[in-house]
mmCIF file with all atom_site columns, C-alpha atoms in Angstrom:
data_model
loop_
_atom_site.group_PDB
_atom_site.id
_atom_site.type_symbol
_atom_site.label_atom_id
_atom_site.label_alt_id
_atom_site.label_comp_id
_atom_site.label_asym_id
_atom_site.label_entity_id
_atom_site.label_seq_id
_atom_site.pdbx_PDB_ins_code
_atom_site.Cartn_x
_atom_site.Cartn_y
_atom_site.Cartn_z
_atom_site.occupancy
_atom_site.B_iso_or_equiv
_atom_site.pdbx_formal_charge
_atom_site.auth_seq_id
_atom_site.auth_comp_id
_atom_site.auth_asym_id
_atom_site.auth_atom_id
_atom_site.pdbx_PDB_model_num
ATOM 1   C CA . UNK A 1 1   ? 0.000  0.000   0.000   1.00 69.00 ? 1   UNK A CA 1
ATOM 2   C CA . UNK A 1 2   ? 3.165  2.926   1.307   1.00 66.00 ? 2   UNK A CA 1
ATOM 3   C CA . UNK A 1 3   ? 4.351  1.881   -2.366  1.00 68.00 ? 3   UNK A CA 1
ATOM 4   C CA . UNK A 1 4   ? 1.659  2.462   -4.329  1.00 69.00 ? 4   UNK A CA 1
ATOM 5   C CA . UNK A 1 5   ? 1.003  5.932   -2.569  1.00 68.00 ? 5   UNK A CA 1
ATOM 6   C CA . UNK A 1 6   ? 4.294  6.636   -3.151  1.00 64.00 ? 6   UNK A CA 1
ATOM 7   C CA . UNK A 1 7   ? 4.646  5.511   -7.189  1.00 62.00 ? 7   UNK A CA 1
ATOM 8   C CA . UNK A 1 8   ? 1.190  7.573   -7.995  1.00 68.00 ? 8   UNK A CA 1
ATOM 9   C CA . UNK A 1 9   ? 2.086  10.313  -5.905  1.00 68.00 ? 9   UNK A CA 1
ATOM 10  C CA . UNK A 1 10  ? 6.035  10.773  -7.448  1.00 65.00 ? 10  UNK A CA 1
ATOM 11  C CA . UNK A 1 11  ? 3.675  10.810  -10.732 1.00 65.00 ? 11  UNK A CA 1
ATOM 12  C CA . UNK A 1 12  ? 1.300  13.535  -9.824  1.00 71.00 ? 12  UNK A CA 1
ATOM 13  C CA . UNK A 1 13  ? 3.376  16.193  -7.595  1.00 68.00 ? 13  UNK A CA 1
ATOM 14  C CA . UNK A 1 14  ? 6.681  15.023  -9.630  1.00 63.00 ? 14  UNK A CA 1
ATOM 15  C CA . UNK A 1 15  ? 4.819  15.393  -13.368 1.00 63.00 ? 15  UNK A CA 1
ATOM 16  C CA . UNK A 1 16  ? 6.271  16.098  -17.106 1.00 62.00 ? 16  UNK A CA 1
ATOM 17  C CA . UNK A 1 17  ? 4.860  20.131  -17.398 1.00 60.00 ? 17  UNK A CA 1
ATOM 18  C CA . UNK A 1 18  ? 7.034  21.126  -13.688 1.00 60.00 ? 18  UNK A CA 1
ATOM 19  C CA . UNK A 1 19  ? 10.202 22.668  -14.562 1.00 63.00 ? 19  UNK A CA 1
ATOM 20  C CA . UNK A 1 20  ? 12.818 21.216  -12.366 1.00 62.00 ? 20  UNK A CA 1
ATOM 21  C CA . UNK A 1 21  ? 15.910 19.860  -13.489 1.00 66.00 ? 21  UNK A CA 1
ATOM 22  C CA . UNK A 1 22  ? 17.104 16.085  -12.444 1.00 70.00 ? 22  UNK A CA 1
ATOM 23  C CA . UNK A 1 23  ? 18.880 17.045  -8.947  1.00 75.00 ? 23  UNK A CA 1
ATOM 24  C CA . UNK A 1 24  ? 15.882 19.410  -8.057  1.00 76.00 ? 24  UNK A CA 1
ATOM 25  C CA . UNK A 1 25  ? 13.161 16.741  -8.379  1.00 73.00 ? 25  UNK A CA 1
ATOM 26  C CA . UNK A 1 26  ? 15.309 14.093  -6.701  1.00 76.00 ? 26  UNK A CA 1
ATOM 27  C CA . UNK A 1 27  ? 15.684 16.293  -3.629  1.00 80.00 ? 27  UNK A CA 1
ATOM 28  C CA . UNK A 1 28  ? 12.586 17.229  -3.257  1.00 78.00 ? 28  UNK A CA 1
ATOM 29  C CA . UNK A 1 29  ? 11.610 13.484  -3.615  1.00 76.00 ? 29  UNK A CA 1
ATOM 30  C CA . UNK A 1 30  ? 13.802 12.114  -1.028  1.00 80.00 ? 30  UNK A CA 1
ATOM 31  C CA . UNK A 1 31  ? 12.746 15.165  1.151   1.00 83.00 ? 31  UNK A CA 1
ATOM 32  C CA . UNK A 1 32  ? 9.041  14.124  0.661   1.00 81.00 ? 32  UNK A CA 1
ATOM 33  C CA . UNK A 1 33  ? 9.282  10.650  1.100   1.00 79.00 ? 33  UNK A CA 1
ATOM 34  C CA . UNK A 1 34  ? 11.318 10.872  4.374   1.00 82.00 ? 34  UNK A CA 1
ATOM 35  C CA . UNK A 1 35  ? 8.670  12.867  5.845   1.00 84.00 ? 35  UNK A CA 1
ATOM 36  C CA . UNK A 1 36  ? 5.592  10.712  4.290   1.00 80.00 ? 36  UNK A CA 1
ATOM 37  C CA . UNK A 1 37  ? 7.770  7.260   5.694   1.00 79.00 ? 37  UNK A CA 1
ATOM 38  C CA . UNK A 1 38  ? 8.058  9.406   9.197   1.00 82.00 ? 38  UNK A CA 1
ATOM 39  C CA . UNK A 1 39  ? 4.390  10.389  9.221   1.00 81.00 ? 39  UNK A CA 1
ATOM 40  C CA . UNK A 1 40  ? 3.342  6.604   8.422   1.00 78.00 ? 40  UNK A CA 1
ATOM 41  C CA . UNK A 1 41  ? 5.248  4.693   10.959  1.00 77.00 ? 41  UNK A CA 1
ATOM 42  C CA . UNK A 1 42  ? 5.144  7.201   13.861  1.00 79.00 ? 42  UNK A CA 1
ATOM 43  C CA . UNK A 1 43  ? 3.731  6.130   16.941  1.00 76.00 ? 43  UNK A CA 1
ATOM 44  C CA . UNK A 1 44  ? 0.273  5.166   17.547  1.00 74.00 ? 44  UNK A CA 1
ATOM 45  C CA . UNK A 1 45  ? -1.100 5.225   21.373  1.00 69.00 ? 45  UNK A CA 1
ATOM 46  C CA . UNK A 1 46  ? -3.206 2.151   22.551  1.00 67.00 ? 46  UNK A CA 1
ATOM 47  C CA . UNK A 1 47  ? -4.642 2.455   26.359  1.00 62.00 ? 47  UNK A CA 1
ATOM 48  C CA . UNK A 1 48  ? -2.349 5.158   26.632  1.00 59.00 ? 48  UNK A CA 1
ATOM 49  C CA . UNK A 1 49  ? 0.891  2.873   26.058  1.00 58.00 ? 49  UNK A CA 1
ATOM 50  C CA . UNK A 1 50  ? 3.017  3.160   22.811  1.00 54.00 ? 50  UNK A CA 1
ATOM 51  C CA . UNK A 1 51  ? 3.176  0.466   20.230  1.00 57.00 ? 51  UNK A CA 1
ATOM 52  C CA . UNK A 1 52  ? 4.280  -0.623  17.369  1.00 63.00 ? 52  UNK A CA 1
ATOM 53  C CA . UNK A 1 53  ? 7.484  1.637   17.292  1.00 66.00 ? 53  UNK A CA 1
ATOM 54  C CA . UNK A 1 54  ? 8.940  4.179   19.395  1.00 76.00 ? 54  UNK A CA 1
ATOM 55  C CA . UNK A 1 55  ? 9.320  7.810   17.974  1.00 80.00 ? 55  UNK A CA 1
ATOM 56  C CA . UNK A 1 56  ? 13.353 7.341   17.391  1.00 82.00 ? 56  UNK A CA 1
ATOM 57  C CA . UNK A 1 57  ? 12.555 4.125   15.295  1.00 79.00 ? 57  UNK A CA 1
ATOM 58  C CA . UNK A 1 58  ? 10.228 6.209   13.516  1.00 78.00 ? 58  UNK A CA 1
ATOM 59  C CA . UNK A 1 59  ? 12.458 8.854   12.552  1.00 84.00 ? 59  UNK A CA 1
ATOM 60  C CA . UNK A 1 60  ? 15.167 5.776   11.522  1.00 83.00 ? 60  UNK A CA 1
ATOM 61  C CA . UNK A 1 61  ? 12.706 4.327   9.036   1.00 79.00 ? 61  UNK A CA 1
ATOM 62  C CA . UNK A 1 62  ? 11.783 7.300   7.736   1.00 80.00 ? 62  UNK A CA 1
ATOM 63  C CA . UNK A 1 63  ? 15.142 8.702   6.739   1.00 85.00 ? 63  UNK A CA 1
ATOM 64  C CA . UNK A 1 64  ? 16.687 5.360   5.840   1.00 85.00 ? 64  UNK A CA 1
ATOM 65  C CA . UNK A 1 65  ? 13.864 3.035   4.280   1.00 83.00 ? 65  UNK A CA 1
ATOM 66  C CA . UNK A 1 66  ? 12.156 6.553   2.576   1.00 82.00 ? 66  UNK A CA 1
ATOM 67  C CA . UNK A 1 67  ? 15.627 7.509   0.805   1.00 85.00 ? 67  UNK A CA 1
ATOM 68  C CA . UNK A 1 68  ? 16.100 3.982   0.321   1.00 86.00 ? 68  UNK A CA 1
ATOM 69  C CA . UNK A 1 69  ? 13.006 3.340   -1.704  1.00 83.00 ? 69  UNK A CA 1
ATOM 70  C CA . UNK A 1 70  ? 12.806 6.514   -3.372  1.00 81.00 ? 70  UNK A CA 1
ATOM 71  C CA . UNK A 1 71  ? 16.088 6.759   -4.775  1.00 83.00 ? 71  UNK A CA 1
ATOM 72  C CA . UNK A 1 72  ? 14.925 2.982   -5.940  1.00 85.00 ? 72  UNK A CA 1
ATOM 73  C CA . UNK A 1 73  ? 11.722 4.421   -7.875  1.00 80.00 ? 73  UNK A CA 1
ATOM 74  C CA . UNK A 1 74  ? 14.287 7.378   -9.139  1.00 80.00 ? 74  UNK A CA 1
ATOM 75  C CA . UNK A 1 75  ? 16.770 5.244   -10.202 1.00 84.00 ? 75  UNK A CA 1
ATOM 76  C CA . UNK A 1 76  ? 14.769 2.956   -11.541 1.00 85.00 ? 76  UNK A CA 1
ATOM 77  C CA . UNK A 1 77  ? 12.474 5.531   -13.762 1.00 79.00 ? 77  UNK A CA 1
ATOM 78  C CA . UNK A 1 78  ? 15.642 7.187   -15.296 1.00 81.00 ? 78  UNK A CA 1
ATOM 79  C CA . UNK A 1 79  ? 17.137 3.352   -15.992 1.00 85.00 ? 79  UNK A CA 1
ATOM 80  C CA . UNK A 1 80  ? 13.580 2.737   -17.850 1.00 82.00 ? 80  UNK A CA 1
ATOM 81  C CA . UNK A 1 81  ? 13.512 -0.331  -15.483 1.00 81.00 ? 81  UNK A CA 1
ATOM 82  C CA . UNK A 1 82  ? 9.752  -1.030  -13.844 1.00 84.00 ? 82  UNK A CA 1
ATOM 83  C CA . UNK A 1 83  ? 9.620  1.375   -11.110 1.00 79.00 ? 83  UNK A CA 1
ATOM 84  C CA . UNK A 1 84  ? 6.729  0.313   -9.351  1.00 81.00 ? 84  UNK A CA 1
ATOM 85  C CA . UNK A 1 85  ? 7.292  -3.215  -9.388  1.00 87.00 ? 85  UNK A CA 1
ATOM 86  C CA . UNK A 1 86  ? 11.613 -2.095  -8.240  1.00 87.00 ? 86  UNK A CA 1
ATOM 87  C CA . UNK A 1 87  ? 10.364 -0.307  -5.319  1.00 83.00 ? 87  UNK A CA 1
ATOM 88  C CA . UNK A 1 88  ? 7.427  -2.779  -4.335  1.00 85.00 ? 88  UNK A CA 1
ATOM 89  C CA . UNK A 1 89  ? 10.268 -5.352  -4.440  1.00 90.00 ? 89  UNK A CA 1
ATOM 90  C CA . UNK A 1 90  ? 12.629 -3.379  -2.733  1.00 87.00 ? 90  UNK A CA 1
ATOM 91  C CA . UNK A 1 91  ? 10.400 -2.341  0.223   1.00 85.00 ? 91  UNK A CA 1
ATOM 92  C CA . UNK A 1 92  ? 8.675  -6.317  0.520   1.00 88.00 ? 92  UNK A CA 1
ATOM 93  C CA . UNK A 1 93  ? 12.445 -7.419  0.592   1.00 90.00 ? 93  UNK A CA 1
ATOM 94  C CA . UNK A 1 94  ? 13.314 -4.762  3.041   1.00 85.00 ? 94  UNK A CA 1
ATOM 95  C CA . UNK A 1 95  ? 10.256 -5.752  5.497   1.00 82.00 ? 95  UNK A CA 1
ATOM 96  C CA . UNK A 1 96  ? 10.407 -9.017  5.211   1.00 87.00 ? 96  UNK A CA 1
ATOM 97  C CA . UNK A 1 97  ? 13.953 -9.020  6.503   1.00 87.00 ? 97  UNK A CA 1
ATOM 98  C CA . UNK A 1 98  ? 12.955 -6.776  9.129   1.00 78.00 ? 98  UNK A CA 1
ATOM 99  C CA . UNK A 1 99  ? 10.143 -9.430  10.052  1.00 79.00 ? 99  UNK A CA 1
ATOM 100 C CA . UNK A 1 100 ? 12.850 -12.434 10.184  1.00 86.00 ? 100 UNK A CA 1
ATOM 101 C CA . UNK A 1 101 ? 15.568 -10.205 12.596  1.00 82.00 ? 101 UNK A CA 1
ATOM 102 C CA . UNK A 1 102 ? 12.385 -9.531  15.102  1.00 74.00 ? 102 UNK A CA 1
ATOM 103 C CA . UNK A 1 103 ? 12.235 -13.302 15.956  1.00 80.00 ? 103 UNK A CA 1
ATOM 104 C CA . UNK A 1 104 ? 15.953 -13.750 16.211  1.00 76.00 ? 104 UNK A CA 1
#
């Protein structure tokens, strides 16, 4: 679901008719998708007790998994590889792993 907010949303905000050049747009990509990974996995209060993840593990996978995957999608639109697909792979890969190290 993150990716496919992520691939439609690069498409709309990040479209043909803005005038940015290729370092512009991938800033202000990574930029936006650190905060929208950030916003996502923040925190959520249950009885008054925090679960899921803390606030510092939100701001981790936010800066690291958000750059990750969207310098995936941008890499992988200027390569004329799949994007979508790339980054869904990428990010299933990524949390999968991240499933397997939280029963070691």
């Amino acid at each position: 679901m993150e990716t496919s907010i992520f691939h439609f949303g690069y498409k709309l905000i990040f479209s043909p008719h803005w005038k940015q050049t290729n370092r512009t747009r991938l800033i202000f990509y990574i930029i936006l998708s650190d905060l929208i990974f950030f916003v996502l996995h923040l925190p959520k209060k249950k009885n008054g007790i925090f679960t899921d993840h803390s606030f510092s593990d939100a701001l981790v996978i936010g800066l690291v998994s958000g750059s990750l995957f969207s310098l995936t999608y941008y890499k992988s639109v200027r390569r004329h590889y799949r994007p979508y697909l790339t980054t869904a792979l990428c990010h299933g890969l990524s949390n999968g792993l991240l499933e397997v190290l939280s029963f070691l």
